[in-house]
Amino acid sequence: MRLTQFAIVLAVVFTICFIQGCAATSSGVFPIGKNSYTVVVSGSNNNGILIKQAYKEANSFCEEKGKVLQPVATTFQPFVPYGPPASFELRFQVLNPDDPQYRPPIFESVPDTKIEVKN
């Protein structure tokens, strides 16, 4: 009987730890300058969850003001086993839909390593 109880407790602890590892926490939207804001989401080992939650919060923030989201920059730190949790930062502006600065985002991969060949 005691072995069964121990197995149940162990299963519950493992499940809680697993769920905690998948959870994402957010800093919330906060200002970083004139009409510029940021949101940082961290804690999940699922990169898609981090990105989705950051954009969802930023879009909701803009929609509450009757405005649109203009992404400015992103920073991503991937999940590393036994290291810090993954995190995603979205920096953005809140613009009027007819603002000339409002444009569709250009998605471009920026290399994290640059190799220079010297002759």
Coordinates of C-alpha atoms in Angstrom, one line a residue:
M1 CA 0.0 0.0 0.0
R2 CA 2.8 2.4 0.9
L3 CA 4.5 1.8 -2.5
T4 CA 1.3 2.7 -4.3
Q5 CA 0.9 5.9 -2.3
F6 CA 4.6 6.8 -3.1
A7 CA 4.0 6.1 -6.8
I8 CA 1.0 8.4 -6.8
V9 CA 2.8 11.2 -5.0
L10 CA 5.7 10.8 -7.4
A11 CA 3.4 10.9 -10.4
V12 CA 1.7 14.1 -9.1
V13 CA 5.0 15.8 -8.4
F14 CA 6.3 14.9 -11.9
T15 CA 3.1 16.1 -13.5
I16 CA 3.3 19.5 -11.7
C17 CA 7.0 19.9 -12.7
F18 CA 6.1 19.1 -16.3
I19 CA 3.3 21.5 -16.4
Q20 CA 5.4 24.2 -14.8
G21 CA 8.0 23.7 -17.4
C22 CA 5.5 24.4 -20.2
A23 CA 4.0 27.5 -18.5
A24 CA 4.9 30.9 -19.8
T25 CA 4.9 34.1 -17.7
S26 CA 4.7 37.6 -19.0
S27 CA 6.1 41.0 -17.9
G28 CA 3.0 42.6 -19.3
V29 CA 3.2 45.5 -21.7
F30 CA 5.2 48.5 -20.4
P31 CA 6.5 51.7 -22.0
I32 CA 10.1 52.0 -23.1
G33 CA 9.9 55.5 -24.8
K34 CA 7.7 57.8 -26.7
N35 CA 4.9 55.7 -28.2
S36 CA 7.2 52.6 -27.8
Y37 CA 6.4 49.6 -25.7
T38 CA 7.7 46.1 -24.9
V39 CA 6.5 42.8 -23.6
V40 CA 8.7 39.9 -22.5
V41 CA 7.4 36.4 -22.2
S42 CA 9.5 33.6 -20.7
G43 CA 9.5 30.3 -19.0
S44 CA 8.1 27.9 -21.6
N45 CA 10.2 25.3 -23.5
N46 CA 7.8 25.7 -26.4
N47 CA 9.0 28.7 -28.5
G48 CA 5.7 29.1 -30.4
I49 CA 3.8 29.7 -27.1
L50 CA 6.2 32.5 -26.2
I51 CA 5.9 34.3 -29.5
K52 CA 2.1 33.8 -29.7
Q53 CA 1.5 35.1 -26.2
A54 CA 3.7 38.2 -26.8
Y55 CA 2.0 39.2 -30.0
K56 CA -1.4 38.4 -28.5
E57 CA -0.8 40.7 -25.5
A58 CA 0.6 43.5 -27.7
N59 CA -2.3 43.3 -30.1
S60 CA -4.8 43.4 -27.3
F61 CA -3.0 46.4 -25.8
C62 CA -3.2 48.2 -29.2
E63 CA -6.9 47.2 -29.9
E64 CA -8.0 48.6 -26.5
K65 CA -6.7 52.0 -27.6
G66 CA -8.3 51.7 -31.1
K67 CA -4.9 51.5 -32.7
V68 CA -2.6 49.0 -34.5
L69 CA 0.6 47.2 -33.6
Q70 CA 3.8 48.0 -35.5
P71 CA 6.6 45.6 -34.6
V72 CA 9.9 47.3 -34.2
A73 CA 12.3 44.5 -33.0
T74 CA 12.3 41.1 -31.4
T75 CA 14.8 39.3 -29.2
F76 CA 14.7 35.5 -28.6
Q77 CA 16.6 33.4 -26.2
P78 CA 16.0 29.7 -26.9
F79 CA 15.4 27.0 -24.2
V80 CA 18.7 25.4 -23.1
P81 CA 18.5 22.3 -20.9
Y82 CA 19.7 23.1 -17.4
G83 CA 20.1 26.7 -18.4
P84 CA 17.9 29.8 -18.2
P85 CA 14.3 29.5 -19.5
A86 CA 13.5 30.5 -23.0
S87 CA 12.3 34.1 -23.5
F88 CA 10.9 36.3 -26.3
E89 CA 10.8 40.1 -26.2
L90 CA 8.7 42.1 -28.6
R91 CA 9.3 45.8 -29.0
F92 CA 6.6 47.7 -30.8
Q93 CA 4.8 51.0 -31.5
V94 CA 1.2 51.8 -31.2
L95 CA 0.0 53.6 -34.3
N96 CA -3.2 54.9 -35.9
P97 CA -4.3 52.6 -38.8
D98 CA -3.8 55.5 -41.2
D99 CA -0.4 56.5 -39.9
P100 CA 2.3 56.6 -42.7
Q101 CA 4.7 54.7 -40.4
Y102 CA 2.2 51.7 -40.3
R103 CA 3.3 49.1 -42.7
P104 CA 3.2 45.3 -43.0
P105 CA 6.1 43.7 -41.1
I106 CA 9.0 42.5 -43.1
F107 CA 10.1 39.1 -41.7
E108 CA 13.8 38.7 -42.2
S109 CA 16.2 36.3 -40.6
V110 CA 19.2 37.9 -39.0
P111 CA 22.1 35.6 -38.5
D112 CA 23.4 35.3 -34.9
T113 CA 26.9 34.5 -36.2
K114 CA 28.9 36.4 -38.8
I115 CA 31.9 34.8 -40.5
E116 CA 34.4 37.1 -42.0
V117 CA 37.1 35.8 -44.4
K118 CA 40.3 37.9 -44.4
N119 CA 42.7 37.6 -47.3

